Amino acid sequence: MPSKKVLVAGATGLVGYAAMKHFAAVEGCEVIAVSRRRPDETYGARWLPLDLTDPAACEALAPEFAGVTHLAYAALYERPGLVAGWQEEEQIRTNDLMLRNLMAPLERAAPGLRHVALLQGTKAYGVHVRPLTVPARENRSEMHEQPNFYWNQERFLRERQPGKGWSWSILRPVLIVGDSVGSAMNVIPALGVYAAFMRKAGKKVLEYPGGVGRVAQAVDADLLARAIAWSGEAATARNEIFNVTNGDVFVWPNVWPAIADALGFEPGAHVPLALDREIRPREAEWAEIRRAHGLASGTLRDFVGLSFEYADYTMGFGRTEPGPPAIVSTIKLMQAGFTEVMDTEAMFRKCFAAMQAKRLLPRP
Protein backbone atom coordinates (compact mmCIF):
# COMPACT_ATOMS: atom_id res chain seq x y z
CA MET A 1 0.00 0.00 0.00
CA PRO A 2 1.28 3.50 -0.80
CA SER A 3 2.12 5.70 2.19
CA LYS A 4 0.58 8.67 0.42
CA LYS A 5 -2.24 8.96 -2.10
CA VAL A 6 -2.52 12.37 -3.74
CA LEU A 7 -5.49 13.67 -5.69
CA VAL A 8 -4.47 16.44 -8.11
CA ALA A 9 -7.42 18.52 -9.29
CA GLY A 10 -6.82 20.51 -12.47
CA ALA A 11 -4.13 18.25 -13.94
CA THR A 12 -3.90 20.06 -17.28
CA GLY A 13 -3.39 23.46 -15.69
CA LEU A 14 -0.01 25.02 -15.14
CA VAL A 15 0.17 24.16 -11.42
CA GLY A 16 -1.76 20.91 -11.52
CA TYR A 17 0.41 19.52 -14.30
CA ALA A 18 3.59 20.28 -12.35
CA ALA A 19 2.09 18.81 -9.16
CA MET A 20 1.04 15.63 -10.98
CA LYS A 21 4.55 15.28 -12.41
CA HIS A 22 6.18 15.84 -9.03
CA PHE A 23 4.06 13.49 -6.94
CA ALA A 24 4.14 10.74 -9.58
CA ALA A 25 7.93 10.64 -9.20
CA VAL A 26 7.81 10.27 -5.40
CA GLU A 27 8.45 6.72 -4.20
CA GLY A 28 5.52 5.27 -2.28
CA CYS A 29 3.09 7.87 -3.61
CA GLU A 30 0.02 7.00 -5.66
CA VAL A 31 -1.41 9.83 -7.77
CA ILE A 32 -4.89 10.32 -9.15
CA ALA A 33 -5.19 13.26 -11.54
CA VAL A 34 -8.52 14.73 -12.63
CA SER A 35 -9.31 17.32 -15.28
CA ARG A 36 -11.68 17.84 -18.19
CA ARG A 37 -8.93 17.44 -20.79
CA ARG A 38 -6.43 14.61 -20.81
CA PRO A 39 -2.88 15.82 -20.04
CA ASP A 40 -0.34 15.37 -22.83
CA GLU A 41 1.62 13.18 -20.39
CA THR A 42 0.59 11.63 -17.06
CA TYR A 43 4.06 10.57 -15.77
CA GLY A 44 2.60 7.43 -14.20
CA ALA A 45 -0.36 9.11 -12.51
CA ARG A 46 -3.81 7.61 -13.06
CA TRP A 47 -5.85 10.17 -14.96
CA LEU A 48 -9.64 10.34 -14.72
CA PRO A 49 -11.87 12.73 -16.68
CA LEU A 50 -13.88 15.03 -14.42
CA ASP A 51 -15.75 18.28 -14.86
CA LEU A 52 -15.73 19.87 -11.42
CA THR A 53 -18.66 22.11 -12.32
CA ASP A 54 -20.83 18.94 -12.40
CA PRO A 55 -21.66 17.84 -8.83
CA ALA A 56 -23.19 14.56 -10.05
CA ALA A 57 -19.96 13.69 -11.87
CA CYS A 58 -17.96 14.38 -8.70
CA GLU A 59 -20.26 12.12 -6.69
CA ALA A 60 -20.04 9.36 -9.30
CA LEU A 61 -16.24 9.39 -9.14
CA ALA A 62 -16.14 9.27 -5.33
CA PRO A 63 -15.22 5.54 -5.10
CA GLU A 64 -11.97 6.35 -6.91
CA PHE A 65 -11.05 8.74 -4.08
CA ALA A 66 -10.88 6.02 -1.44
CA GLY A 67 -7.62 6.23 0.46
CA VAL A 68 -6.69 9.75 -0.66
CA THR A 69 -4.48 11.42 1.94
CA HIS A 70 -3.64 14.72 0.18
CA LEU A 71 -5.53 17.01 -2.16
CA ALA A 72 -3.60 19.40 -4.38
CA TYR A 73 -6.39 21.66 -5.61
CA ALA A 74 -5.18 23.57 -8.66
CA ALA A 75 -8.36 23.59 -10.73
CA LEU A 76 -9.36 26.91 -12.24
CA TYR A 77 -12.24 28.18 -14.33
CA GLU A 78 -11.35 31.15 -16.54
CA ARG A 79 -13.51 32.91 -19.11
CA PRO A 80 -12.45 34.24 -22.52
CA GLY A 81 -11.72 37.90 -21.93
CA LEU A 82 -9.41 36.65 -19.22
CA VAL A 83 -8.53 39.83 -17.34
CA ALA A 84 -12.06 41.26 -17.32
CA GLY A 85 -13.38 37.91 -16.06
CA TRP A 86 -11.36 38.12 -12.86
CA GLN A 87 -14.00 40.36 -11.29
CA GLU A 88 -17.14 38.79 -12.80
CA GLU A 89 -19.68 37.13 -10.56
CA GLU A 90 -20.05 34.05 -12.77
CA GLN A 91 -16.33 33.32 -12.61
CA ILE A 92 -16.32 33.75 -8.83
CA ARG A 93 -19.39 31.57 -8.31
CA THR A 94 -18.18 28.79 -10.63
CA ASN A 95 -14.76 28.50 -8.95
CA ASP A 96 -16.40 28.47 -5.53
CA LEU A 97 -18.76 25.63 -6.51
CA MET A 98 -16.01 23.56 -8.13
CA LEU A 99 -14.14 23.20 -4.83
CA ARG A 100 -17.35 22.46 -2.92
CA ASN A 101 -18.43 19.87 -5.50
CA LEU A 102 -15.17 17.97 -5.00
CA MET A 103 -14.71 18.25 -1.25
CA ALA A 104 -18.05 16.72 -0.22
CA PRO A 105 -17.57 13.33 -1.95
CA LEU A 106 -13.82 13.36 -1.23
CA GLU A 107 -14.30 13.66 2.51
CA ARG A 108 -16.83 10.84 2.55
CA ALA A 109 -14.67 8.54 0.45
CA ALA A 110 -11.35 9.40 2.12
CA PRO A 111 -11.70 9.54 5.92
CA GLY A 112 -7.90 9.46 6.14
CA LEU A 113 -7.53 12.79 4.31
CA ARG A 114 -4.67 14.70 5.93
CA HIS A 115 -4.08 17.84 3.90
CA VAL A 116 -5.64 20.20 1.35
CA ALA A 117 -3.38 22.54 -0.62
CA LEU A 118 -5.19 25.43 -2.27
CA LEU A 119 -3.78 27.94 -4.77
CA GLN A 120 -4.42 31.67 -4.71
CA GLY A 121 -2.15 34.38 -6.14
CA THR A 122 -1.34 38.06 -6.09
CA LYS A 123 -4.92 39.01 -6.93
CA ALA A 124 -5.31 38.39 -3.19
CA TYR A 125 -3.47 41.71 -2.84
CA GLY A 126 -5.47 43.44 -5.56
CA VAL A 127 -2.62 43.51 -8.09
CA HIS A 128 -5.16 43.44 -10.93
CA VAL A 129 -6.84 46.65 -9.79
CA ARG A 130 -4.20 48.80 -8.05
CA PRO A 131 -0.52 48.96 -7.06
CA LEU A 132 0.62 46.51 -4.39
CA THR A 133 1.79 47.59 -0.99
CA VAL A 134 5.44 46.55 -1.31
CA PRO A 135 6.21 43.99 -0.14
CA ALA A 136 2.83 42.28 -0.09
CA ARG A 137 2.57 40.13 3.02
CA GLU A 138 0.18 37.33 3.85
CA ASN A 139 -1.52 39.36 6.59
CA ARG A 140 -2.32 42.18 4.15
CA SER A 141 -4.97 40.47 2.04
CA GLU A 142 -7.73 42.62 0.63
CA MET A 143 -10.50 40.18 1.52
CA HIS A 144 -13.15 42.77 2.15
CA GLU A 145 -12.32 45.13 -0.70
CA GLN A 146 -12.37 43.18 -3.99
CA PRO A 147 -14.71 40.39 -5.11
CA ASN A 148 -12.56 37.33 -5.69
CA PHE A 149 -13.22 33.58 -5.72
CA TYR A 150 -10.14 33.15 -3.52
CA TRP A 151 -12.11 34.43 -0.55
CA ASN A 152 -15.08 32.14 -1.20
CA GLN A 153 -12.80 29.09 -1.35
CA GLU A 154 -10.76 30.17 1.67
CA ARG A 155 -13.84 30.80 3.79
CA PHE A 156 -15.20 27.41 2.76
CA LEU A 157 -12.06 25.59 3.95
CA ARG A 158 -11.80 27.61 7.16
CA GLU A 159 -15.41 26.86 8.03
CA ARG A 160 -15.23 23.17 7.09
CA GLN A 161 -11.91 22.25 8.70
CA PRO A 162 -12.44 22.64 12.49
CA GLY A 163 -12.67 19.24 14.13
CA LYS A 164 -11.51 17.41 11.00
CA GLY A 165 -8.45 15.23 10.64
CA TRP A 166 -7.06 17.34 7.80
CA SER A 167 -5.40 20.73 7.68
CA TRP A 168 -5.10 23.18 4.81
CA SER A 169 -2.37 25.34 3.36
CA ILE A 170 -2.88 28.21 0.91
CA LEU A 171 -0.10 29.10 -1.49
CA ARG A 172 0.10 32.46 -3.27
CA PRO A 173 2.48 32.22 -6.21
CA VAL A 174 3.41 35.14 -8.42
CA LEU A 175 3.75 34.78 -12.23
CA ILE A 176 3.94 31.00 -12.76
CA VAL A 177 6.07 29.66 -15.60
CA GLY A 178 6.06 26.03 -16.74
CA ASP A 179 5.56 23.69 -19.67
CA SER A 180 1.82 22.92 -19.57
CA VAL A 181 -0.36 22.87 -22.69
CA GLY A 182 -3.58 24.82 -23.19
CA SER A 183 -3.40 26.72 -19.91
CA ALA A 184 -5.06 30.07 -19.36
CA MET A 185 -1.97 31.80 -17.96
CA ASN A 186 1.31 30.36 -19.27
CA VAL A 187 3.63 32.68 -21.19
CA ILE A 188 5.89 29.88 -22.45
CA PRO A 189 3.71 28.58 -25.31
CA ALA A 190 2.57 32.13 -26.13
CA LEU A 191 6.11 33.46 -26.49
CA GLY A 192 7.32 30.28 -28.17
CA VAL A 193 4.64 30.60 -30.84
CA TYR A 194 5.42 34.29 -31.29
CA ALA A 195 9.07 33.38 -31.89
CA ALA A 196 8.07 30.68 -34.40
CA PHE A 197 6.09 33.25 -36.39
CA MET A 198 9.03 35.65 -36.37
CA ARG A 199 11.34 32.89 -37.62
CA LYS A 200 8.86 32.06 -40.39
CA ALA A 201 8.98 35.73 -41.36
CA GLY A 202 12.76 35.45 -41.75
CA LYS A 203 13.75 37.43 -38.66
CA LYS A 204 17.06 36.76 -36.94
CA VAL A 205 16.35 38.95 -33.92
CA LEU A 206 13.40 38.60 -31.58
CA GLU A 207 11.79 41.95 -30.82
CA TYR A 208 10.33 42.54 -27.38
CA PRO A 209 6.54 42.87 -27.86
CA GLY A 210 5.46 44.05 -24.41
CA GLY A 211 5.34 47.43 -22.73
CA VAL A 212 7.72 49.37 -20.52
CA GLY A 213 8.84 47.05 -17.74
CA ARG A 214 8.06 46.99 -14.08
CA VAL A 215 9.87 45.15 -11.31
CA ALA A 216 8.10 41.83 -10.74
CA GLN A 217 8.63 38.24 -9.63
CA ALA A 218 8.02 34.79 -11.05
CA VAL A 219 7.98 31.21 -9.82
CA ASP A 220 8.92 28.02 -11.60
CA ALA A 221 5.96 25.61 -11.71
CA ASP A 222 8.13 22.69 -10.61
CA LEU A 223 9.45 24.67 -7.63
CA LEU A 224 5.85 25.52 -6.75
CA ALA A 225 4.93 21.83 -6.93
CA ARG A 226 7.68 21.07 -4.42
CA ALA A 227 6.31 23.80 -2.16
CA ILE A 228 2.87 22.18 -2.38
CA ALA A 229 4.40 18.82 -1.40
CA TRP A 230 6.28 20.47 1.50
CA SER A 231 3.10 22.13 2.76
CA GLY A 232 1.38 18.76 2.99
CA GLU A 233 3.94 17.42 5.47
CA ALA A 234 5.30 20.39 7.45
CA ALA A 235 3.71 21.10 10.82
CA THR A 236 4.60 24.77 10.30
CA ALA A 237 2.35 24.88 7.21
CA ARG A 238 -0.86 23.69 8.85
CA ASN A 239 -3.68 26.16 8.29
CA GLU A 240 -1.25 28.80 7.04
CA ILE A 241 -0.92 31.00 3.95
CA PHE A 242 2.39 31.50 2.11
CA ASN A 243 3.64 33.62 -0.76
CA VAL A 244 5.86 31.60 -3.14
CA THR A 245 8.43 33.02 -5.60
CA ASN A 246 11.74 32.05 -7.21
CA GLY A 247 13.46 34.33 -4.70
CA ASP A 248 14.65 37.03 -7.11
CA VAL A 249 13.05 39.85 -9.11
CA PHE A 250 13.01 40.64 -12.81
CA VAL A 251 11.95 43.18 -15.42
CA TRP A 252 10.68 41.83 -18.75
CA PRO A 253 13.01 43.84 -21.03
CA ASN A 254 15.98 42.77 -18.89
CA VAL A 255 15.25 39.03 -19.15
CA TRP A 256 14.37 39.30 -22.85
CA PRO A 257 17.95 38.50 -24.02
CA ALA A 258 17.80 35.16 -22.16
CA ILE A 259 14.37 34.40 -23.62
CA ALA A 260 15.50 35.29 -27.15
CA ASP A 261 18.60 33.12 -26.79
CA ALA A 262 16.56 30.16 -25.53
CA LEU A 263 14.43 30.47 -28.66
CA GLY A 264 17.41 30.74 -31.02
CA PHE A 265 17.43 34.50 -31.65
CA GLU A 266 19.45 37.58 -30.91
CA PRO A 267 17.46 39.99 -28.71
CA GLY A 268 15.82 42.77 -30.67
CA ALA A 269 14.48 46.24 -29.95
CA HIS A 270 11.24 47.09 -28.20
CA VAL A 271 8.53 46.78 -30.87
CA PRO A 272 5.12 46.58 -29.20
CA LEU A 273 2.82 43.88 -30.57
CA ALA A 274 -0.51 42.68 -29.18
CA LEU A 275 -0.06 38.92 -29.29
CA ASP A 276 -3.72 38.16 -28.61
CA ARG A 277 -4.84 40.36 -31.48
CA GLU A 278 -2.04 39.77 -33.99
CA ILE A 279 -0.91 36.16 -33.41
CA ARG A 280 -3.87 34.24 -31.93
CA PRO A 281 -6.07 34.35 -35.09
CA ARG A 282 -3.36 32.93 -37.40
CA GLU A 283 -4.28 29.25 -37.14
CA ALA A 284 -3.55 28.43 -40.80
CA GLU A 285 0.00 29.76 -40.56
CA TRP A 286 0.57 27.90 -37.32
CA ALA A 287 -0.50 24.69 -39.04
CA GLU A 288 2.18 25.33 -41.66
CA ILE A 289 4.80 25.86 -38.95
CA ARG A 290 3.76 22.66 -37.20
CA ARG A 291 4.09 20.67 -40.40
CA ALA A 292 7.44 22.22 -41.30
CA HIS A 293 8.96 21.41 -37.90
CA GLY A 294 7.12 18.15 -37.20
CA LEU A 295 5.53 19.54 -34.05
CA ALA A 296 3.22 17.54 -31.83
CA SER A 297 1.41 20.64 -30.51
CA GLY A 298 -2.17 21.19 -31.58
CA THR A 299 -4.00 24.27 -32.78
CA LEU A 300 -3.24 27.64 -31.21
CA ARG A 301 -6.51 27.39 -29.32
CA ASP A 302 -5.59 23.98 -27.87
CA PHE A 303 -1.90 24.69 -27.34
CA VAL A 304 -1.83 28.27 -26.08
CA GLY A 305 -5.31 28.54 -24.57
CA LEU A 306 -5.96 32.05 -23.24
CA SER A 307 -2.26 32.71 -22.71
CA PHE A 308 -1.77 35.21 -25.55
CA GLU A 309 -4.04 37.57 -23.65
CA TYR A 310 -2.23 36.78 -20.43
CA ALA A 311 1.17 37.42 -22.01
CA ASP A 312 -0.02 40.83 -23.21
CA TYR A 313 -1.27 41.58 -19.70
CA THR A 314 1.76 40.44 -17.73
CA MET A 315 4.28 42.02 -20.13
CA GLY A 316 2.35 45.28 -19.98
CA PHE A 317 1.48 45.70 -23.66
CA GLY A 318 0.55 49.36 -24.20
CA ARG A 319 2.30 50.53 -21.03
CA THR A 320 4.43 53.58 -21.81
CA GLU A 321 5.66 54.33 -18.29
CA PRO A 322 7.20 51.96 -15.73
CA GLY A 323 4.42 50.27 -13.82
CA PRO A 324 4.40 50.03 -10.02
CA PRO A 325 6.51 47.18 -8.65
CA ALA A 326 4.71 43.92 -7.87
CA ILE A 327 6.76 42.38 -5.06
CA VAL A 328 5.67 39.93 -2.37
CA SER A 329 7.53 38.86 0.74
CA THR A 330 8.53 35.20 1.15
CA ILE A 331 9.94 35.64 4.66
CA LYS A 332 7.07 33.68 6.19
CA LEU A 333 7.64 30.73 3.84
CA MET A 334 11.38 30.62 4.48
CA GLN A 335 10.98 30.89 8.23
CA ALA A 336 8.49 28.01 8.10
CA GLY A 337 11.12 25.84 6.43
CA PHE A 338 10.80 25.99 2.62
CA THR A 339 13.91 27.76 1.35
CA GLU A 340 14.29 26.58 -2.25
CA VAL A 341 15.08 29.28 -4.84
CA MET A 342 15.69 29.45 -8.59
CA ASP A 343 17.21 31.96 -10.99
CA THR A 344 14.40 33.38 -13.12
CA GLU A 345 16.45 33.51 -16.32
CA ALA A 346 17.37 29.85 -15.82
CA MET A 347 13.67 29.09 -15.31
CA PHE A 348 12.74 30.57 -18.69
CA ARG A 349 15.52 28.62 -20.41
CA LYS A 350 14.45 25.39 -18.70
CA CYS A 351 10.79 25.73 -19.64
CA PHE A 352 11.42 26.55 -23.29
CA ALA A 353 13.86 23.63 -23.50
CA ALA A 354 11.22 21.28 -22.05
CA MET A 355 8.67 22.26 -24.70
CA GLN A 356 11.26 22.01 -27.45
CA ALA A 357 12.30 18.54 -26.26
CA LYS A 358 8.66 17.38 -26.44
CA ARG A 359 8.35 18.78 -29.98
CA LEU A 360 5.76 21.31 -28.86
CA LEU A 361 7.90 24.25 -30.01
CA PRO A 362 10.55 24.40 -32.76
CA ARG A 363 14.09 23.76 -31.61
CA PRO A 364 16.46 26.74 -31.95
XYZ file of C-alpha atoms in Angstrom, residues 24-364:
341
model
C 4.141 10.742 -9.579
C 7.931 10.644 -9.199
C 7.811 10.269 -5.400
C 8.446 6.724 -4.197
C 5.522 5.272 -2.280
C 3.086 7.871 -3.606
C 0.017 7.001 -5.665
C -1.408 9.829 -7.770
C -4.887 10.319 -9.154
C -5.193 13.262 -11.544
C -8.517 14.728 -12.635
C -9.309 17.320 -15.283
C -11.683 17.842 -18.187
C -8.932 17.438 -20.795
C -6.427 14.615 -20.806
C -2.875 15.818 -20.039
C -0.344 15.366 -22.826
C 1.617 13.176 -20.388
C 0.592 11.632 -17.062
C 4.060 10.571 -15.772
C 2.601 7.427 -14.204
C -0.362 9.109 -12.515
C -3.811 7.614 -13.065
C -5.852 10.174 -14.961
C -9.639 10.336 -14.719
C -11.868 12.728 -16.677
C -13.876 15.028 -14.422
C -15.746 18.277 -14.864
C -15.725 19.872 -11.423
C -18.659 22.108 -12.320
C -20.828 18.945 -12.398
C -21.664 17.835 -8.827
C -23.185 14.557 -10.050
C -19.962 13.693 -11.874
C -17.956 14.382 -8.699
C -20.265 12.119 -6.694
C -20.035 9.364 -9.302
C -16.243 9.394 -9.140
C -16.139 9.271 -5.334
C -15.219 5.543 -5.104
C -11.971 6.348 -6.906
C -11.052 8.736 -4.085
C -10.878 6.020 -1.436
C -7.619 6.228 0.457
C -6.690 9.752 -0.660
C -4.477 11.418 1.940
C -3.637 14.715 0.179
C -5.529 17.008 -2.163
C -3.600 19.401 -4.381
C -6.387 21.657 -5.611
C -5.176 23.573 -8.659
C -8.359 23.586 -10.733
C -9.361 26.907 -12.243
C -12.236 28.185 -14.332
C -11.354 31.146 -16.542
C -13.507 32.914 -19.113
C -12.454 34.244 -22.524
C -11.719 37.896 -21.930
C -9.408 36.647 -19.224
C -8.532 39.826 -17.335
C -12.059 41.256 -17.319
C -13.385 37.911 -16.058
C -11.364 38.122 -12.856
C -14.005 40.355 -11.285
C -17.140 38.792 -12.797
C -19.681 37.129 -10.556
C -20.050 34.050 -12.773
C -16.332 33.321 -12.614
C -16.318 33.753 -8.828
C -19.393 31.571 -8.309
C -18.182 28.793 -10.625
C -14.761 28.496 -8.950
C -16.405 28.470 -5.534
C -18.761 25.634 -6.508
C -16.008 23.561 -8.127
C -14.138 23.202 -4.831
C -17.349 22.456 -2.924
C -18.431 19.873 -5.504
C -15.173 17.967 -5.004
C -14.710 18.249 -1.246
C -18.048 16.722 -0.225
C -17.567 13.326 -1.945
C -13.816 13.355 -1.233
C -14.296 13.664 2.507
C -16.830 10.841 2.553
C -14.667 8.536 0.448
C -11.347 9.405 2.116
C -11.704 9.537 5.925
C -7.902 9.456 6.145
C -7.530 12.789 4.311
C -4.667 14.699 5.932
C -4.084 17.839 3.901
C -5.639 20.196 1.348
C -3.377 22.537 -0.624
C -5.194 25.433 -2.272
C -3.782 27.936 -4.766
C -4.424 31.675 -4.705
C -2.155 34.384 -6.138
C -1.343 38.065 -6.086
C -4.924 39.006 -6.927
C -5.308 38.389 -3.193
C -3.469 41.710 -2.841
C -5.473 43.443 -5.560
C -2.620 43.507 -8.087
C -5.158 43.438 -10.934
C -6.835 46.653 -9.794
C -4.199 48.799 -8.045
C -0.515 48.956 -7.058
C 0.617 46.514 -4.394
C 1.790 47.589 -0.988
C 5.439 46.554 -1.305
C 6.206 43.994 -0.144
C 2.826 42.282 -0.090
C 2.569 40.126 3.016
C 0.176 37.329 3.851
C -1.521 39.359 6.586
C -2.315 42.185 4.155
C -4.965 40.473 2.044
C -7.729 42.624 0.629
C -10.495 40.179 1.516
C -13.150 42.772 2.148
C -12.322 45.128 -0.702
C -12.373 43.182 -3.988
C -14.711 40.386 -5.114
C -12.560 37.327 -5.693
C -13.215 33.582 -5.722
C -10.142 33.149 -3.521
C -12.115 34.427 -0.545
C -15.078 32.139 -1.198
C -12.803 29.092 -1.351
C -10.757 30.166 1.675
C -13.844 30.802 3.786
C -15.201 27.407 2.764
C -12.059 25.595 3.948
C -11.799 27.611 7.163
C -15.412 26.862 8.028
C -15.232 23.166 7.089
C -11.910 22.249 8.700
C -12.437 22.639 12.493
C -12.667 19.236 14.130
C -11.514 17.413 10.999
C -8.452 15.226 10.639
C -7.062 17.343 7.802
C -5.398 20.725 7.678
C -5.099 23.181 4.811
C -2.366 25.343 3.357
C -2.875 28.207 0.909
C -0.095 29.102 -1.493
C 0.099 32.455 -3.272
C 2.483 32.222 -6.215
C 3.411 35.144 -8.424
C 3.749 34.781 -12.230
C 3.941 30.997 -12.762
C 6.070 29.657 -15.595
C 6.061 26.034 -16.743
C 5.555 23.688 -19.667
C 1.816 22.917 -19.573
C -0.361 22.867 -22.688
C -3.584 24.821 -23.193
C -3.398 26.724 -19.907
C -5.059 30.068 -19.363
C -1.967 31.795 -17.955
C 1.311 30.361 -19.270
C 3.626 32.683 -21.186
C 5.890 29.878 -22.448
C 3.706 28.584 -25.306
C 2.569 32.132 -26.134
C 6.113 33.461 -26.487
C 7.321 30.285 -28.173
C 4.640 30.597 -30.836
C 5.421 34.295 -31.291
C 9.065 33.381 -31.891
C 8.072 30.682 -34.396
C 6.088 33.246 -36.389
C 9.025 35.647 -36.372
C 11.339 32.893 -37.625
C 8.862 32.056 -40.388
C 8.982 35.733 -41.359
C 12.764 35.446 -41.749
C 13.750 37.429 -38.658
C 17.065 36.762 -36.942
C 16.352 38.946 -33.921
C 13.399 38.603 -31.583
C 11.791 41.949 -30.816
C 10.331 42.538 -27.382
C 6.544 42.875 -27.864
C 5.460 44.051 -24.407
C 5.338 47.435 -22.730
C 7.718 49.369 -20.521
C 8.837 47.048 -17.743
C 8.061 46.990 -14.079
C 9.866 45.147 -11.307
C 8.104 41.833 -10.744
C 8.632 38.243 -9.629
C 8.025 34.792 -11.055
C 7.976 31.214 -9.818
C 8.921 28.020 -11.599
C 5.955 25.614 -11.705
C 8.126 22.689 -10.610
C 9.452 24.667 -7.633
C 5.851 25.516 -6.746
C 4.926 21.832 -6.931
C 7.678 21.066 -4.424
C 6.312 23.805 -2.160
C 2.872 22.175 -2.383
C 4.402 18.823 -1.401
C 6.278 20.467 1.498
C 3.105 22.133 2.757
C 1.384 18.760 2.994
C 3.941 17.423 5.467
C 5.295 20.393 7.454
C 3.709 21.103 10.822
C 4.600 24.771 10.296
C 2.348 24.879 7.208
C -0.859 23.688 8.845
C -3.682 26.164 8.292
C -1.252 28.795 7.041
C -0.920 31.004 3.953
C 2.386 31.501 2.106
C 3.640 33.624 -0.764
C 5.860 31.603 -3.144
C 8.432 33.025 -5.601
C 11.737 32.053 -7.210
C 13.458 34.331 -4.698
C 14.653 37.034 -7.108
C 13.055 39.852 -9.108
C 13.011 40.639 -12.811
C 11.954 43.184 -15.425
C 10.679 41.832 -18.748
C 13.010 43.844 -21.030
C 15.978 42.772 -18.892
C 15.249 39.030 -19.147
C 14.367 39.298 -22.846
C 17.949 38.496 -24.019
C 17.802 35.157 -22.164
C 14.370 34.405 -23.617
C 15.500 35.285 -27.145
C 18.598 33.121 -26.786
C 16.561 30.156 -25.532
C 14.428 30.468 -28.659
C 17.411 30.739 -31.023
C 17.431 34.500 -31.650
C 19.450 37.576 -30.913
C 17.462 39.987 -28.711
C 15.818 42.775 -30.665
C 14.480 46.236 -29.951
C 11.244 47.087 -28.202
C 8.533 46.783 -30.872
C 5.118 46.583 -29.196
C 2.822 43.876 -30.569
C -0.510 42.677 -29.177
C -0.056 38.918 -29.292
C -3.718 38.163 -28.612
C -4.843 40.365 -31.476
C -2.041 39.766 -33.985
C -0.907 36.160 -33.414
C -3.865 34.240 -31.934
C -6.070 34.347 -35.094
C -3.363 32.932 -37.404
C -4.276 29.250 -37.139
C -3.547 28.426 -40.795
C 0.003 29.762 -40.556
C 0.575 27.903 -37.315
C -0.503 24.689 -39.035
C 2.181 25.329 -41.659
C 4.799 25.859 -38.954
C 3.762 22.662 -37.204
C 4.092 20.665 -40.405
C 7.438 22.221 -41.295
C 8.963 21.411 -37.901
C 7.121 18.151 -37.200
C 5.533 19.540 -34.046
C 3.217 17.537 -31.828
C 1.412 20.635 -30.510
C -2.172 21.190 -31.583
C -3.998 24.271 -32.775
C -3.243 27.635 -31.211
C -6.509 27.387 -29.324
C -5.588 23.979 -27.873
C -1.898 24.689 -27.338
C -1.832 28.268 -26.076
C -5.313 28.538 -24.567
C -5.957 32.049 -23.236
C -2.259 32.708 -22.715
C -1.771 35.206 -25.554
C -4.039 37.566 -23.648
C -2.229 36.780 -20.426
C 1.174 37.421 -22.005
C -0.017 40.826 -23.210
C -1.267 41.578 -19.700
C 1.758 40.440 -17.730
C 4.283 42.015 -20.134
C 2.347 45.278 -19.980
C 1.484 45.704 -23.662
C 0.551 49.356 -24.196
C 2.303 50.527 -21.027
C 4.434 53.583 -21.808
C 5.664 54.332 -18.286
C 7.204 51.960 -15.730
C 4.424 50.266 -13.822
C 4.396 50.032 -10.023
C 6.515 47.184 -8.645
C 4.707 43.915 -7.875
C 6.763 42.381 -5.062
C 5.669 39.925 -2.372
C 7.534 38.859 0.740
C 8.535 35.202 1.149
C 9.942 35.640 4.659
C 7.067 33.677 6.193
C 7.637 30.730 3.841
C 11.383 30.616 4.481
C 10.978 30.895 8.232
C 8.491 28.013 8.103
C 11.123 25.836 6.425
C 10.804 25.989 2.625
C 13.911 27.755 1.354
C 14.287 26.582 -2.249
C 15.075 29.281 -4.845
C 15.688 29.452 -8.589
C 17.213 31.960 -10.986
C 14.399 33.385 -13.118
C 16.447 33.513 -16.321
C 17.373 29.849 -15.820
C 13.675 29.093 -15.309
C 12.744 30.572 -18.691
C 15.515 28.621 -20.405
C 14.452 25.393 -18.699
C 10.788 25.730 -19.636
C 11.416 26.554 -23.290
C 13.857 23.626 -23.504
C 11.222 21.283 -22.047
C 8.670 22.256 -24.698
C 11.255 22.014 -27.450
C 12.297 18.538 -26.262
C 8.663 17.376 -26.441
C 8.345 18.782 -29.984
C 5.758 21.314 -28.861
C 7.904 24.249 -30.007
C 10.549 24.399 -32.764
C 14.095 23.761 -31.609
C 16.461 26.740 -31.945
